Coordinates of C-alpha atoms in Angstrom, one line a residue:
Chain A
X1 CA 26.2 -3.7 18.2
X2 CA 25.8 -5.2 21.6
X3 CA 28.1 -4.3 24.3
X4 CA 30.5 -6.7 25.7
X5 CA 33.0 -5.0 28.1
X6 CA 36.0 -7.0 27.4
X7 CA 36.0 -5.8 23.4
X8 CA 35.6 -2.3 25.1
X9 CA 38.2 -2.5 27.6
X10 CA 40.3 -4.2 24.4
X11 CA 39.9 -1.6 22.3
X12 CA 40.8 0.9 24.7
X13 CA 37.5 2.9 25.0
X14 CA 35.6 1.8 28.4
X15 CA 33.9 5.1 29.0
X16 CA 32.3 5.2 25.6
X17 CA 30.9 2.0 26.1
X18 CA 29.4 2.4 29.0
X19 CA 28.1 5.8 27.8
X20 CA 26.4 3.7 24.9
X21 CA 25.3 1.3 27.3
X22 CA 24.0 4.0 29.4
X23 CA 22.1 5.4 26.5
X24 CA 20.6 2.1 25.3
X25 CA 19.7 1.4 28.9
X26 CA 17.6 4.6 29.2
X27 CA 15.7 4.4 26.0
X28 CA 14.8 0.6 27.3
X29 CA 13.6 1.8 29.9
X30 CA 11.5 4.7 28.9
X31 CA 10.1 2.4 26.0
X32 CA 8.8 0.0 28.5
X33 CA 7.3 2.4 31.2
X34 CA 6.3 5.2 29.0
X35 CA 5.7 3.6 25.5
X36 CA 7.1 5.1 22.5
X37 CA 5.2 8.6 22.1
X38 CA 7.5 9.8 25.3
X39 CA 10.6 8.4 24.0
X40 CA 12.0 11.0 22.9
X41 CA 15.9 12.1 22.5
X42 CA 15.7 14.9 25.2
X43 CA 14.1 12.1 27.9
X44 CA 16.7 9.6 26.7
X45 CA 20.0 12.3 27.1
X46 CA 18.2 13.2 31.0
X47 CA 17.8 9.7 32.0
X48 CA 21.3 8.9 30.3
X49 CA 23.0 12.1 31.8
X50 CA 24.1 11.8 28.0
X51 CA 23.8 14.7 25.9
X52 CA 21.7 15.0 22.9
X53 CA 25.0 16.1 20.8
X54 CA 26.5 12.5 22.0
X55 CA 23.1 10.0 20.8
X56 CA 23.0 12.2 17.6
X57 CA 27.4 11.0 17.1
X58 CA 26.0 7.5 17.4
X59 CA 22.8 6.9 16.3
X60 CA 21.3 9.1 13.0
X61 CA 17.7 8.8 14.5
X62 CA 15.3 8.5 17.5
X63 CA 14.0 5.7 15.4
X64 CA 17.4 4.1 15.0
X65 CA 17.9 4.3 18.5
X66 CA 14.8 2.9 19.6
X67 CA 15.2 -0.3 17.7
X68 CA 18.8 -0.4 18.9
X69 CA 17.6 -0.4 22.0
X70 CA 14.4 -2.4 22.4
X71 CA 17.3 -5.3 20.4
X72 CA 19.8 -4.3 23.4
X73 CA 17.1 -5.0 26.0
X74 CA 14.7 -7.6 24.7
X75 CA 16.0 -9.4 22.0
X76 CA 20.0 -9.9 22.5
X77 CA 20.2 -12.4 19.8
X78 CA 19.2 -14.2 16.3
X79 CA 18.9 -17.7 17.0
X80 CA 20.3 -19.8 14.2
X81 CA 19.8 -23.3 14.5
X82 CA 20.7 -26.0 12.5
X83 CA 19.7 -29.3 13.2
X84 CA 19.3 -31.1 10.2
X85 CA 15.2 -30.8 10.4
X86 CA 13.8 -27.5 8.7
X87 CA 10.8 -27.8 10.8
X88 CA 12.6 -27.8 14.1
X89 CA 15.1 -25.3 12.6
X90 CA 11.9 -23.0 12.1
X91 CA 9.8 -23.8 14.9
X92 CA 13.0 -23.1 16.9
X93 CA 13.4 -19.6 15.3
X94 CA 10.1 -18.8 15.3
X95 CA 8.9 -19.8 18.8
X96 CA 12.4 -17.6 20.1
X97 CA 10.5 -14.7 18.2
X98 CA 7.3 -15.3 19.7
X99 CA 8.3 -15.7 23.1
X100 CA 10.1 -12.5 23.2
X101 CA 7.1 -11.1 21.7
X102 CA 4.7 -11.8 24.3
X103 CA 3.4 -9.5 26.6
X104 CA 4.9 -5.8 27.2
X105 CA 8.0 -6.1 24.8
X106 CA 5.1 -7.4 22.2
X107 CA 3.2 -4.1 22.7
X108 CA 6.4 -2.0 21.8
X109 CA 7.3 -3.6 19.0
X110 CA 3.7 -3.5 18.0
X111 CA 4.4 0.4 18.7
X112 CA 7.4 0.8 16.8
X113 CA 6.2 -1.1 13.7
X114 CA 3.1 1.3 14.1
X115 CA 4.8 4.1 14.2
X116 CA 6.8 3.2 11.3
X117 CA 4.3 4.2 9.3
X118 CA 4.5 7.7 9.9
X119 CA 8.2 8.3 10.2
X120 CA 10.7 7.1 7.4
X121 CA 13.9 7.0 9.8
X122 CA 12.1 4.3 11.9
X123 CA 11.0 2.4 8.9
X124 CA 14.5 2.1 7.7
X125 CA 15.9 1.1 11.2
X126 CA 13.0 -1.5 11.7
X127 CA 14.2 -2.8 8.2
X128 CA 17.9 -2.9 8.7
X129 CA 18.4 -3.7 12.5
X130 CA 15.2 -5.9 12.5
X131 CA 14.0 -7.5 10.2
X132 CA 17.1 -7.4 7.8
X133 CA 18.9 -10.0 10.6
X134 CA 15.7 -12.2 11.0
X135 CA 15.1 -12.7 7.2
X136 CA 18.5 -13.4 6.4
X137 CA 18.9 -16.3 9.7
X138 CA 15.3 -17.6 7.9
X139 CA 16.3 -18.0 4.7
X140 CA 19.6 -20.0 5.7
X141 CA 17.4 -22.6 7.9
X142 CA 15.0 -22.6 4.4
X143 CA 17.9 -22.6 1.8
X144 CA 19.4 -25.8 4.0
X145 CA 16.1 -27.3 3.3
X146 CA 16.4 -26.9 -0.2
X147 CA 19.8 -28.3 -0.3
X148 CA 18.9 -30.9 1.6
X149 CA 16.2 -31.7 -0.5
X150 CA 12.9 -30.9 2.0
X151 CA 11.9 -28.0 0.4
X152 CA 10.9 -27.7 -3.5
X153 CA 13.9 -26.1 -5.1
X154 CA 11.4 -23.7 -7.5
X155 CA 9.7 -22.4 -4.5
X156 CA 10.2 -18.6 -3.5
X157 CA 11.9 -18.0 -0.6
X158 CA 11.0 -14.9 0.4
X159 CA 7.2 -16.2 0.0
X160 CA 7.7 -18.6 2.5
X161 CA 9.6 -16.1 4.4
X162 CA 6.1 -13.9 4.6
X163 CA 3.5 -17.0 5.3
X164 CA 6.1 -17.5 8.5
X165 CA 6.8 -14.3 9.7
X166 CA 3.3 -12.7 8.5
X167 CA 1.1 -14.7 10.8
X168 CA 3.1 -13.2 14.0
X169 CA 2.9 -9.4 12.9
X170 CA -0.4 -9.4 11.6
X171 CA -1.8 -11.1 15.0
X172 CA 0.7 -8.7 17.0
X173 CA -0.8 -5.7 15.4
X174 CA -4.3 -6.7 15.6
X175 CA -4.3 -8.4 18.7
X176 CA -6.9 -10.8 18.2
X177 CA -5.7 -14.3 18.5
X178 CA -2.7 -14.7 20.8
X179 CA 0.8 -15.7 19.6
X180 CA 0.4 -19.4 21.4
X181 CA 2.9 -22.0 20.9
X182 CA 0.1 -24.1 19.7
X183 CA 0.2 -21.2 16.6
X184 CA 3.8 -21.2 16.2
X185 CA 3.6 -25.6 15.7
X186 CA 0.6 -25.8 13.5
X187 CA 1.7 -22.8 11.6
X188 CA 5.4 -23.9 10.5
X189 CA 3.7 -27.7 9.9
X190 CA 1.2 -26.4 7.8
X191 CA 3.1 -23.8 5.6
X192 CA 6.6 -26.7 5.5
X193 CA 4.1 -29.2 4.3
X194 CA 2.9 -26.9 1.7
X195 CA 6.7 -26.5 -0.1
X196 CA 7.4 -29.9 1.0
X197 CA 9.4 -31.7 -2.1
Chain B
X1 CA -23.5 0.7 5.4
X2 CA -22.7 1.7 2.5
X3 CA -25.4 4.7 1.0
X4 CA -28.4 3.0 -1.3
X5 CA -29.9 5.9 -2.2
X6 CA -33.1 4.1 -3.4
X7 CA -32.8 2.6 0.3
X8 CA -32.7 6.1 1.6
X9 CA -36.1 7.7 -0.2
X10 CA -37.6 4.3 1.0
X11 CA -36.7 5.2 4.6
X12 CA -37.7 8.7 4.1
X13 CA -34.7 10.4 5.1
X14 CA -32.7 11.3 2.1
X15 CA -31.8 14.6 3.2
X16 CA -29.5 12.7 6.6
X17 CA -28.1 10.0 4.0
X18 CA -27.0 13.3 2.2
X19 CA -25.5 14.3 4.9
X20 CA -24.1 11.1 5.9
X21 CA -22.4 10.3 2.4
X22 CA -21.0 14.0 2.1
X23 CA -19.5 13.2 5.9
X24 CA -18.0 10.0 4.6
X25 CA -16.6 12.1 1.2
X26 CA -15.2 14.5 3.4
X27 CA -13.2 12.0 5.2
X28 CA -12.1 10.3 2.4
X29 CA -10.7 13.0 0.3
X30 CA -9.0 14.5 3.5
X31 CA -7.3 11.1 4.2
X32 CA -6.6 10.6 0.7
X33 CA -5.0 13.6 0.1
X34 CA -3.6 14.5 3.5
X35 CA -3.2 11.5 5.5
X36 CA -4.3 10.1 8.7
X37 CA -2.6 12.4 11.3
X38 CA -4.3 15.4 9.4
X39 CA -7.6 14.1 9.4
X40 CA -9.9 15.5 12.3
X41 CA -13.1 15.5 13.0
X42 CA -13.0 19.4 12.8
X43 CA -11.7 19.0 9.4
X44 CA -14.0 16.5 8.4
X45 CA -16.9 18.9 9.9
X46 CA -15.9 21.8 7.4
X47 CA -15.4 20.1 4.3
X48 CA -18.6 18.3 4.6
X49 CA -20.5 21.3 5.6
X50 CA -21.8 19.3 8.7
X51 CA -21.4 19.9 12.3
X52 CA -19.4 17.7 15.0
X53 CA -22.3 17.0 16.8
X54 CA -24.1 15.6 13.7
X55 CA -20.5 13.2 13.4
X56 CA -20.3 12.4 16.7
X57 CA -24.1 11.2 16.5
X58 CA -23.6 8.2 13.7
X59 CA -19.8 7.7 14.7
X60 CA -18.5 6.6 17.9
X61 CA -15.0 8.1 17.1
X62 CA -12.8 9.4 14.7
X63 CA -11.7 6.3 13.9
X64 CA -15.2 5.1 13.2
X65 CA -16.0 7.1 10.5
X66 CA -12.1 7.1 9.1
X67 CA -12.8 3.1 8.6
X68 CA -16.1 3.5 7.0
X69 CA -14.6 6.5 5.0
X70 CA -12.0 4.1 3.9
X71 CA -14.2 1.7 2.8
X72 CA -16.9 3.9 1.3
X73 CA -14.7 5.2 -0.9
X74 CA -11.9 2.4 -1.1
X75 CA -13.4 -1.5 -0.9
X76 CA -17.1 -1.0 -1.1
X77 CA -17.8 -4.8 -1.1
X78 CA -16.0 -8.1 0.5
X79 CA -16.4 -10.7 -2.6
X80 CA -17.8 -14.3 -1.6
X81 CA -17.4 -16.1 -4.8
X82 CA -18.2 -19.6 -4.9
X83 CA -17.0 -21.7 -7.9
X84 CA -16.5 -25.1 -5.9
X85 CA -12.9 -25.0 -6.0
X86 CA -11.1 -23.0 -2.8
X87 CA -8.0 -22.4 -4.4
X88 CA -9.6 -20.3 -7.0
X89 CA -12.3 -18.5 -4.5
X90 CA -9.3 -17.5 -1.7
X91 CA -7.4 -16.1 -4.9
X92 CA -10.0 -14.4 -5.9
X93 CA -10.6 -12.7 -2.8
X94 CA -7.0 -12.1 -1.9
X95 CA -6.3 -10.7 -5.0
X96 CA -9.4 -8.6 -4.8
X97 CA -8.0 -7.0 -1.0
X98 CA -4.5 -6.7 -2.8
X99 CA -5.4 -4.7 -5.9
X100 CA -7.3 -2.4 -3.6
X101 CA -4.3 -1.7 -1.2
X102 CA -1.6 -1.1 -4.2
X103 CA -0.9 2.4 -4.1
X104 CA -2.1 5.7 -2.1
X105 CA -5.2 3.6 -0.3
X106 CA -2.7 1.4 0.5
X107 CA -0.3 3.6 2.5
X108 CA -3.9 4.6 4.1
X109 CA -4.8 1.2 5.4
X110 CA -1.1 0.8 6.8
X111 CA -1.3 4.5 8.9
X112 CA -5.1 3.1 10.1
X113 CA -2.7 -0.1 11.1
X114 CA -0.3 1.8 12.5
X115 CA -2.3 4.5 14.3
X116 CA -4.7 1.8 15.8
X117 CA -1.1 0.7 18.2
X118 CA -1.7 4.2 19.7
X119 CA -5.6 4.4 19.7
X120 CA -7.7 1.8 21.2
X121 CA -11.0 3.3 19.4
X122 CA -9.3 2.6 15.9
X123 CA -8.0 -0.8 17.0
X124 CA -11.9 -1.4 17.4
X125 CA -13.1 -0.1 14.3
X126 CA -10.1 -1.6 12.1
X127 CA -11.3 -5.5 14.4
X128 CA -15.3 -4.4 13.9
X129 CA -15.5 -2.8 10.2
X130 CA -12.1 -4.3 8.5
X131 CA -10.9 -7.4 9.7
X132 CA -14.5 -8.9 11.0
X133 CA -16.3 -9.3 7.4
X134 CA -13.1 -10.1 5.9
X135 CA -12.4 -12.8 8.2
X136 CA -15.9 -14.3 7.6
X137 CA -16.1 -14.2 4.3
X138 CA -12.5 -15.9 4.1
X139 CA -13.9 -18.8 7.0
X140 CA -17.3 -19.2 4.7
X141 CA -14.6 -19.9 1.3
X142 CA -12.5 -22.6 3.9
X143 CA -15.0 -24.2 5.8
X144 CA -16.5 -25.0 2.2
X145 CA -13.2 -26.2 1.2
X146 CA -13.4 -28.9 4.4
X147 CA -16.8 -29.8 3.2
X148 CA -15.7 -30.8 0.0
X149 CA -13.2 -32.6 1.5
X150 CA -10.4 -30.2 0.3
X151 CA -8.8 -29.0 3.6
X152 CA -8.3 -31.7 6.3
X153 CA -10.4 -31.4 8.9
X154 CA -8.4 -30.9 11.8
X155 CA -7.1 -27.6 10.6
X156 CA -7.7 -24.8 12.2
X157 CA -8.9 -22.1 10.1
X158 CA -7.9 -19.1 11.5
X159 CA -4.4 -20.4 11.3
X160 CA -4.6 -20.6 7.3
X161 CA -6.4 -17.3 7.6
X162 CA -3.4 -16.2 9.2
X163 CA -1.3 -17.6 6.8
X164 CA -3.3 -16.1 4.0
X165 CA -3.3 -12.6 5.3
X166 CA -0.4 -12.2 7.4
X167 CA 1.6 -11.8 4.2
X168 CA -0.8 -9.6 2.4
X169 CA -0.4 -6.9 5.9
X170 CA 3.3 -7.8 6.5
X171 CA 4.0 -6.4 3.2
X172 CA 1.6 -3.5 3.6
X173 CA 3.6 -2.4 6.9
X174 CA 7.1 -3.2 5.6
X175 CA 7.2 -2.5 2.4
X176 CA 9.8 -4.9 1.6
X177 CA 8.1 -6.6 -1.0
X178 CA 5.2 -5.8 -3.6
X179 CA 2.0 -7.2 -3.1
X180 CA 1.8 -8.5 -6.2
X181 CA -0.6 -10.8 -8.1
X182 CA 2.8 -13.6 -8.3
X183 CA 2.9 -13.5 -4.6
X184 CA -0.7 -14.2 -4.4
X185 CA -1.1 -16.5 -6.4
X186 CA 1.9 -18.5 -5.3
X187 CA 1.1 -17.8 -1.7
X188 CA -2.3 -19.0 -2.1
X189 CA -1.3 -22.5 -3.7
X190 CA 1.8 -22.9 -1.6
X191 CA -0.6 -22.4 1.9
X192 CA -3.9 -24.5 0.7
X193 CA -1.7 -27.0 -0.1
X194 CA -0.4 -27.4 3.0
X195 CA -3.4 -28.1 4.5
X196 CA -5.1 -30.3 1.6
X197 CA -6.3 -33.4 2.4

């Protein structure tokens, strides 16, 4: 879904592209100054000088907009390393996460996954744009553990999926121990150890 | 806080205990059957026949008395077993907090989540009333387990806390997966024994 402006000017539609862009750009930027109670589709089309009619053609939600959005301008990418170590591979993954995670664009994801909870069409955006990605570049760097014979081959993936990713949420929502490197190291050590073969 | 009525005559104030249980009741039943953006202090006032002021006076906020509601009515204890083996007493207790968060109070405690991103008073009351005596109930089983020479002792223990409940809430706000007793269990083994000596 990200833009690149040679497959736009390839495909013959530049001005819709940067329209998109233009859209994706203004929802960025009202998340980050404003938060996600005043993103809303009418601030998005006036900053965009978009209209509504246009966002709707793209996106089926505020919420899937949003999430297109804070992956647009935070998080371009879904690292997927492959070194040969499943610890590095993680670590690698994981510490990407966290990093993007820190500070402001932390808060509004913290938002958005709050949020979530209330409104159905963010919830399924969250799950397909977000996390949907993320498991499935986890579970390759765990499966090549398997194969290579690191990881115990009758262990659950998407268990050891959770005891990963879980530790970042739970202290991004609740705030109360910081997403250190130090956590991120220890963390992946202790829960690879745990499945070890 | 949870109402002893024996503990109330003693104190010679049954009549505000009264009050004070129908206030939590109130709450309760409104988040139970309405949710959390429908439950108000005004609406709590009503059904429990109290007045604001009277609220206001034993809870600092709404979100105060919506986490004591919840656990009034929801999780009236934290469990501390002890039976000398930590695999079995951190099982225990997350199966205990999972059994109490399948269904409709479940949903509850993931709006409380989510609603504490938007409202600093919640955030306090979920880290106060929630996550505080869960937390040290969950150190006490641990730092037993290091004692007995279980758990290394260079772990830190509110990483495998982490570990432990990160899943348990990741769930809870995703949705992805059940929290079911198999994923406790396995989750449970999988994470103590990455940190066994």
């Amino acid at each position: 879904m990200d833009g690149d402006p040679a497959e736009a000017s390839r495909s013959g539609r530049p001005r819709r592209e940067k329209t998109r862009l233009a859209i994706l750009d203004a929802t960025a930027d009202i998340l980050l100054s404003n938060g996600l109670s005043e993103t809303t589709i009418s601030a998005i089309a006036a900053r965009a000088q978009a209209s509504k009619v246009t966002i709707y053609r793209w996106w089926p939600s505020l919420g899937a907009v949003a999430i297109d959005a804070y992956f647009h301008r935070f998080l371009p990418t879904t690292v997927t390393p492959d070194s040969g170590n499943t610890v590095t591979d993680l670590s690698t993954q994981v510490l990407h996460l966290t990093a993007a995670l820190r500070g402001r664009p932390g808060e509004i994801m913290a938002e958005l996954l709050g949020q979530a909870q209330f409104a159905p069409d963010l919830h399924e955006a969250l799950r397909e744009r977000w996390f949907g990605p993320r498991w499935a570049a986890s579970t390759a760097v765990l499966q090549r553990g398997v194969e290579r014979g690191e990881i115990r081959s009758d262990v659950s993936v998407s268990i050891v999926l959770d005891e990963i990713f879980g530790p970042v949420y739970l202290r991004l929502m609740t705030r109360q121990q910081p997403l250190s490197d130090e956590l991120v190291g220890e963390m992946v050590r202790n829960v690879l150890r745990g499945v070890a073969n």
